[in-house]
Short mmCIF file of C-alpha atoms in Angstrom, two decimals:
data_model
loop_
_atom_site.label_atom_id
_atom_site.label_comp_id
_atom_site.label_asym_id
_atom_site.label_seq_id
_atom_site.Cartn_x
_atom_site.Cartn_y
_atom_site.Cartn_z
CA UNK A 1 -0.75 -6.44 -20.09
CA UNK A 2 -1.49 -7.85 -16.59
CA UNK A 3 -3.48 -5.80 -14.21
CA UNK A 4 -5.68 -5.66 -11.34
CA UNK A 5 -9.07 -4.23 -11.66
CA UNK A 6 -11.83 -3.49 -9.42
CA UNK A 7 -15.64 -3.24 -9.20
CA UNK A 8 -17.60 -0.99 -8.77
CA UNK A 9 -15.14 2.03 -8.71
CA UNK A 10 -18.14 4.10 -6.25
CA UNK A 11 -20.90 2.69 -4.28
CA UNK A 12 -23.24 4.47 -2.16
CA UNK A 13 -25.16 1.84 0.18
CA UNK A 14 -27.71 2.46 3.00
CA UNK A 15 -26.39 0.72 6.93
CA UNK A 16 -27.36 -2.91 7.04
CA UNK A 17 -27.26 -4.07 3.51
CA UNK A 18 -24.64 -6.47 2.97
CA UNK A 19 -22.20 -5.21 0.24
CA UNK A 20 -19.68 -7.32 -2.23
CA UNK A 21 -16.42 -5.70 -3.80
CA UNK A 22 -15.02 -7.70 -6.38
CA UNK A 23 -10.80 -7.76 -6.82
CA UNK A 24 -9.60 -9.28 -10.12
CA UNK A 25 -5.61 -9.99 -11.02
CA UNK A 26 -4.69 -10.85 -14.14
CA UNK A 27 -0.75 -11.70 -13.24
CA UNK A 28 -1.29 -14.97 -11.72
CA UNK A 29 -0.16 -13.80 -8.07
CA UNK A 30 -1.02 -16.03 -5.35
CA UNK A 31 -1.14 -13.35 -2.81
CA UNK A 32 -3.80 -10.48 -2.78
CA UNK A 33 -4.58 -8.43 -0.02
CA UNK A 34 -7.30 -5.55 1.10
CA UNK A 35 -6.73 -2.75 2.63
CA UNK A 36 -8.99 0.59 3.46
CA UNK A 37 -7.38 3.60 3.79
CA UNK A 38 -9.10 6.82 5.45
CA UNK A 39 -7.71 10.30 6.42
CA UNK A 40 -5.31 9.93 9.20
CA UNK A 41 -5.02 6.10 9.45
CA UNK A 42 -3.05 5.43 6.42
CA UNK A 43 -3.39 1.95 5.08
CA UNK A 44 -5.02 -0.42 6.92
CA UNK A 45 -5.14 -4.35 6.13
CA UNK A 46 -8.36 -6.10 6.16
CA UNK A 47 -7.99 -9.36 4.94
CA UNK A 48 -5.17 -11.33 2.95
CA UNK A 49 -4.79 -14.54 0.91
CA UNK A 50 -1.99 -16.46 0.16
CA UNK A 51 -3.45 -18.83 -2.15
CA UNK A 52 -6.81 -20.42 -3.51
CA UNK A 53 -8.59 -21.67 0.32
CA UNK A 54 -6.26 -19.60 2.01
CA UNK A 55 -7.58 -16.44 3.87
CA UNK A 56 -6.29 -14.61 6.80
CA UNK A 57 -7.55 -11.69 8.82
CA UNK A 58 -5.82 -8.51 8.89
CA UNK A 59 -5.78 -5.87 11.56
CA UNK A 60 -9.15 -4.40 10.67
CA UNK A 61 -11.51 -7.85 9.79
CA UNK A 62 -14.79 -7.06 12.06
CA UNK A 63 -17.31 -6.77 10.08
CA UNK A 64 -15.80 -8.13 6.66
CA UNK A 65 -15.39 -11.44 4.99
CA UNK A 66 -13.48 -12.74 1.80
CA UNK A 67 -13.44 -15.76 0.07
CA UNK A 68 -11.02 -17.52 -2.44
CA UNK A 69 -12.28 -20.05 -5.21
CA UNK A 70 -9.39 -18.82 -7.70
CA UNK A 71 -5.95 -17.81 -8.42
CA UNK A 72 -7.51 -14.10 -10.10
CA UNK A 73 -10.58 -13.05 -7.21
CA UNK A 74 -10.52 -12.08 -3.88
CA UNK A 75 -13.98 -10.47 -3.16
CA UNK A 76 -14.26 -8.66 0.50
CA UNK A 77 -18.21 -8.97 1.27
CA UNK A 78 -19.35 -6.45 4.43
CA UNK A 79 -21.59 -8.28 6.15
CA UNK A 80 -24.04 -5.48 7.50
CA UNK A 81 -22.70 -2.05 5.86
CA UNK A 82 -22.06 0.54 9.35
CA UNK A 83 -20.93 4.11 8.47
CA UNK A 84 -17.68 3.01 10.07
CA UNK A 85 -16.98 1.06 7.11
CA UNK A 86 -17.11 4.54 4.44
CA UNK A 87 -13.87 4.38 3.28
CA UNK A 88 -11.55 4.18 0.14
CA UNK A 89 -10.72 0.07 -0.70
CA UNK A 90 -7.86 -1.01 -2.29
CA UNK A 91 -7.15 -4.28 -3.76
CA UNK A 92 -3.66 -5.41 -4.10
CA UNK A 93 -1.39 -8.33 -5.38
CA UNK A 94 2.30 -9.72 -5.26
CA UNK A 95 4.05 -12.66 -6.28
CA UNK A 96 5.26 -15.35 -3.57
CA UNK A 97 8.18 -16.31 -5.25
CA UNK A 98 11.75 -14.42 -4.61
CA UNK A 99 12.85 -12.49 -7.23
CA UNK A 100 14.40 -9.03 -7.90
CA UNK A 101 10.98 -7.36 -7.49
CA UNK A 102 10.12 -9.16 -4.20
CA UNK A 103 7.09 -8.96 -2.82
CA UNK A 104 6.35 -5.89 -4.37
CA UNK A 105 2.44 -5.38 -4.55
CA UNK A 106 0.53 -4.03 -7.35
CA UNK A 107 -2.44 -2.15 -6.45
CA UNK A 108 -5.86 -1.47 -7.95
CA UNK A 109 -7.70 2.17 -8.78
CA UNK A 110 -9.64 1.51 -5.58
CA UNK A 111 -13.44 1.13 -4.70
CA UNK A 112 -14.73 4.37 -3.27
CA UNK A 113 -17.46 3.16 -0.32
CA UNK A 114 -19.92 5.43 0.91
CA UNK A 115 -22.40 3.96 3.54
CA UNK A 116 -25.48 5.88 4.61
CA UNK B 1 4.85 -6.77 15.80
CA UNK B 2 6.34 -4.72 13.20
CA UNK B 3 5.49 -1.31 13.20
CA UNK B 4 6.46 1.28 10.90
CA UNK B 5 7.26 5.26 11.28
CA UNK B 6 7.63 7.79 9.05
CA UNK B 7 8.62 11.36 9.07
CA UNK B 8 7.42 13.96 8.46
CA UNK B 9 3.80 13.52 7.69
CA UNK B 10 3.63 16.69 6.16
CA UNK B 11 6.40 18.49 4.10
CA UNK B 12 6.05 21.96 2.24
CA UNK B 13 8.92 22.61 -0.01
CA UNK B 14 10.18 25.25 -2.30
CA UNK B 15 11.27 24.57 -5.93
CA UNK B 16 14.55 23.68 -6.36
CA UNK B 17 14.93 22.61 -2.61
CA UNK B 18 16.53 19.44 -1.95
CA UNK B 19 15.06 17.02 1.40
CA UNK B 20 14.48 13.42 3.21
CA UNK B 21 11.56 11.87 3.99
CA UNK B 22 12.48 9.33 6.47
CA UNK B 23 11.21 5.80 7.27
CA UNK B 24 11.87 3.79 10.66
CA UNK B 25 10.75 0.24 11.41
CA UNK B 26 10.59 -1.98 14.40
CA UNK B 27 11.93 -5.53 13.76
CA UNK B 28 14.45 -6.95 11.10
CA UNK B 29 13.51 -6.76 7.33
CA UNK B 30 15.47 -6.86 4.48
CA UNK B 31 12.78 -5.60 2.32
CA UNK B 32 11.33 -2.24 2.30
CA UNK B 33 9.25 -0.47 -0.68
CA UNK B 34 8.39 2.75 -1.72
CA UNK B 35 5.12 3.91 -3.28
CA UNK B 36 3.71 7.11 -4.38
CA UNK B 37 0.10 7.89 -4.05
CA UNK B 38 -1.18 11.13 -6.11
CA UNK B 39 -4.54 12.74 -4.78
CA UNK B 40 -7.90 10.49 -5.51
CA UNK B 41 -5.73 7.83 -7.02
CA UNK B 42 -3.46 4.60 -6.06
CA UNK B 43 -0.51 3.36 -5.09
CA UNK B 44 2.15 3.19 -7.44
CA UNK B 45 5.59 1.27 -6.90
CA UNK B 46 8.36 3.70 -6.78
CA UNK B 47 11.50 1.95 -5.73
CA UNK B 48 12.47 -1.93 -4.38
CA UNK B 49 15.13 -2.00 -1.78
CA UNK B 50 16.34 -5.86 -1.03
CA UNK B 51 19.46 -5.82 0.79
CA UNK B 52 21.78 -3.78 2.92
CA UNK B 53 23.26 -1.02 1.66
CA UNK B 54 21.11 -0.62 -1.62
CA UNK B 55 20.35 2.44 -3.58
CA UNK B 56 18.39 3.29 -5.95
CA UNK B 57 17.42 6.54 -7.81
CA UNK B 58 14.92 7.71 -10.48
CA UNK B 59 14.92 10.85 -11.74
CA UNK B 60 15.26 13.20 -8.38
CA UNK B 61 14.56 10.99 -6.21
CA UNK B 62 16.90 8.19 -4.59
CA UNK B 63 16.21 5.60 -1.78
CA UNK B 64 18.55 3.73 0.57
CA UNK B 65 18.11 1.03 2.82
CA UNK B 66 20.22 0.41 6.36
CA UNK B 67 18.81 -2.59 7.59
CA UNK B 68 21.15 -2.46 10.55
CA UNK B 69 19.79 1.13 11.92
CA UNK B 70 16.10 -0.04 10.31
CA UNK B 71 16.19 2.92 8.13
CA UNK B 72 15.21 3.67 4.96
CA UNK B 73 15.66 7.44 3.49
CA UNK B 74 13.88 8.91 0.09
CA UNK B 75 15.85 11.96 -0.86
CA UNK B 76 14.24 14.79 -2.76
CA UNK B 77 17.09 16.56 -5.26
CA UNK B 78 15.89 19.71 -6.73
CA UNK B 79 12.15 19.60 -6.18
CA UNK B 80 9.68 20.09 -8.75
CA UNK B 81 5.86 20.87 -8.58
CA UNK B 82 5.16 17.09 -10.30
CA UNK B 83 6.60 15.57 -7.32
CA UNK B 84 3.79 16.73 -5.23
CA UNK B 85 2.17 13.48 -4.14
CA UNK B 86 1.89 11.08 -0.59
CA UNK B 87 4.83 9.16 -0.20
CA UNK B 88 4.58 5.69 1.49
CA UNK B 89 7.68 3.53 2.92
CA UNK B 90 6.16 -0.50 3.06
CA UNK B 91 8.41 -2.82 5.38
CA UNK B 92 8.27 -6.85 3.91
CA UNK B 93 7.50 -9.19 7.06
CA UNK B 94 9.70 -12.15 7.70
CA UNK B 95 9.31 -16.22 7.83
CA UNK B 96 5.53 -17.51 6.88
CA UNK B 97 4.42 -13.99 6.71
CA UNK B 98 6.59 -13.26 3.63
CA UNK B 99 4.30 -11.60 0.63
CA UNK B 100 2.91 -9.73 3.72
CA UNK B 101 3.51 -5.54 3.98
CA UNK B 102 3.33 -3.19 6.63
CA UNK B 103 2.70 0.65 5.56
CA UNK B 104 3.90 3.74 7.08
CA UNK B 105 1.65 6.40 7.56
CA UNK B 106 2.50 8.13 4.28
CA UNK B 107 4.08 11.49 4.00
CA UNK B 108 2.14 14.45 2.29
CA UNK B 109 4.59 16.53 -0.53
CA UNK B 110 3.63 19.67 -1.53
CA UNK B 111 6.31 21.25 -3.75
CA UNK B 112 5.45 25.00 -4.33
CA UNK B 113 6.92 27.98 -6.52
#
């Protein structure tokens, strides 16, 4: 069955260290997305891709970074971990084609972050 | 920019109770998307709403979309304890932005004896 996975599922990191989450589709999407979601803001987009080369920033991008090689990974890399970035990430896909699901996203279990 | 509203953000119900969470957006859609979010977990696609008019119900819950008033509903028949959960409305964006979601704030269900 297709999924979407992520890695690790908790990190604890210390400020400054520069941290990679890794994001990993299996049903040949060609959009995935992050997002971080904390008490009282909801979900909040970080970065998005609409295809291998493509990447966008979202409405929360300081201090983050993705890159994408291949249809199935999207890592997000913080660049200097700040306690401001201790938060819940989730990973997410969809399909760009129309069809009766639309642009439905799929969601990983999410990377718990905790920065110190 | 779209933005997107929900209400309430917090809804206490009895057993047996039926009630609307309620989902507002900004600028023209035609696609809007429900997900369900139990505590310490993720999202989880509830219903797909792609045109005017549609409906659609599982179980006791059913969604509708008005994309003239920029409304979608999810209606809670007969409430049960299982249906405790966060509730989020997502609103599709339009022309090159398509694959692209905006979220609600979520609404928080607690369904009690």
């Amino acid at each position: 069955d297709a999924e979407i996975t992520q890695s690790p599922r908790h990190k604890i990191t210390e400020t400054g260290r520069q941290v990679t989450l890794a994001c990993h589709q299996t049903w040949n999407h060609n959009n995935m997305f992050w997002y971080r979601q904390d008490l009282g803001h909801g979900l909040r987009l970080i970065h998005y891709s609409y295809g291998v080369q493509d990447t966008n920033k979202g409405e929360v991008s300081d201090g983050y970074s993705v890159s994408r090689s291949n249809t199935e990974d999207l890592p997000l890399t913080l660049e200097s971990a700040a306690s401001s970035q201790t938060s819940v990430y989730f990973c997410a896909s969809s399909n760009t084609r129309r069809g009766p699901l639309g642009d439905t996203q799929y969601f990983g279990p999410g990377t718990r972050l905790t920065v110190l | 920019e779209l933005k997107v509203e929900q209400n309430p953000l917090f809804l206490s119900m009895q057993e047996g109770k039926n009630y609307t969470i309620y989902c507002n957006y900004s600028t023209t859609s035609d696609r809007l998307y429900w997900y369900r979010q139990d505590p310490g977990k993720s999202l989880e696609s509830l219903f797909v709403l792609l045109s005017n008019g549609a409906v659609k119900q599982e179980g006791r819950l059913m969604a509708s979309l008005d994309t003239k008033a920029r409304l979608s509903t999810l209606h809670i028949t007969a409430a049960v304890h299982d249906l405790s959960a966060t509730y989020f409305c997502a609103v599709g964006a339009g022309g090159t932005s398509y694959g692209k979601l905006t979220f609600g704030q979520g609404t928080i269900l607690t369904v009690h004896p």
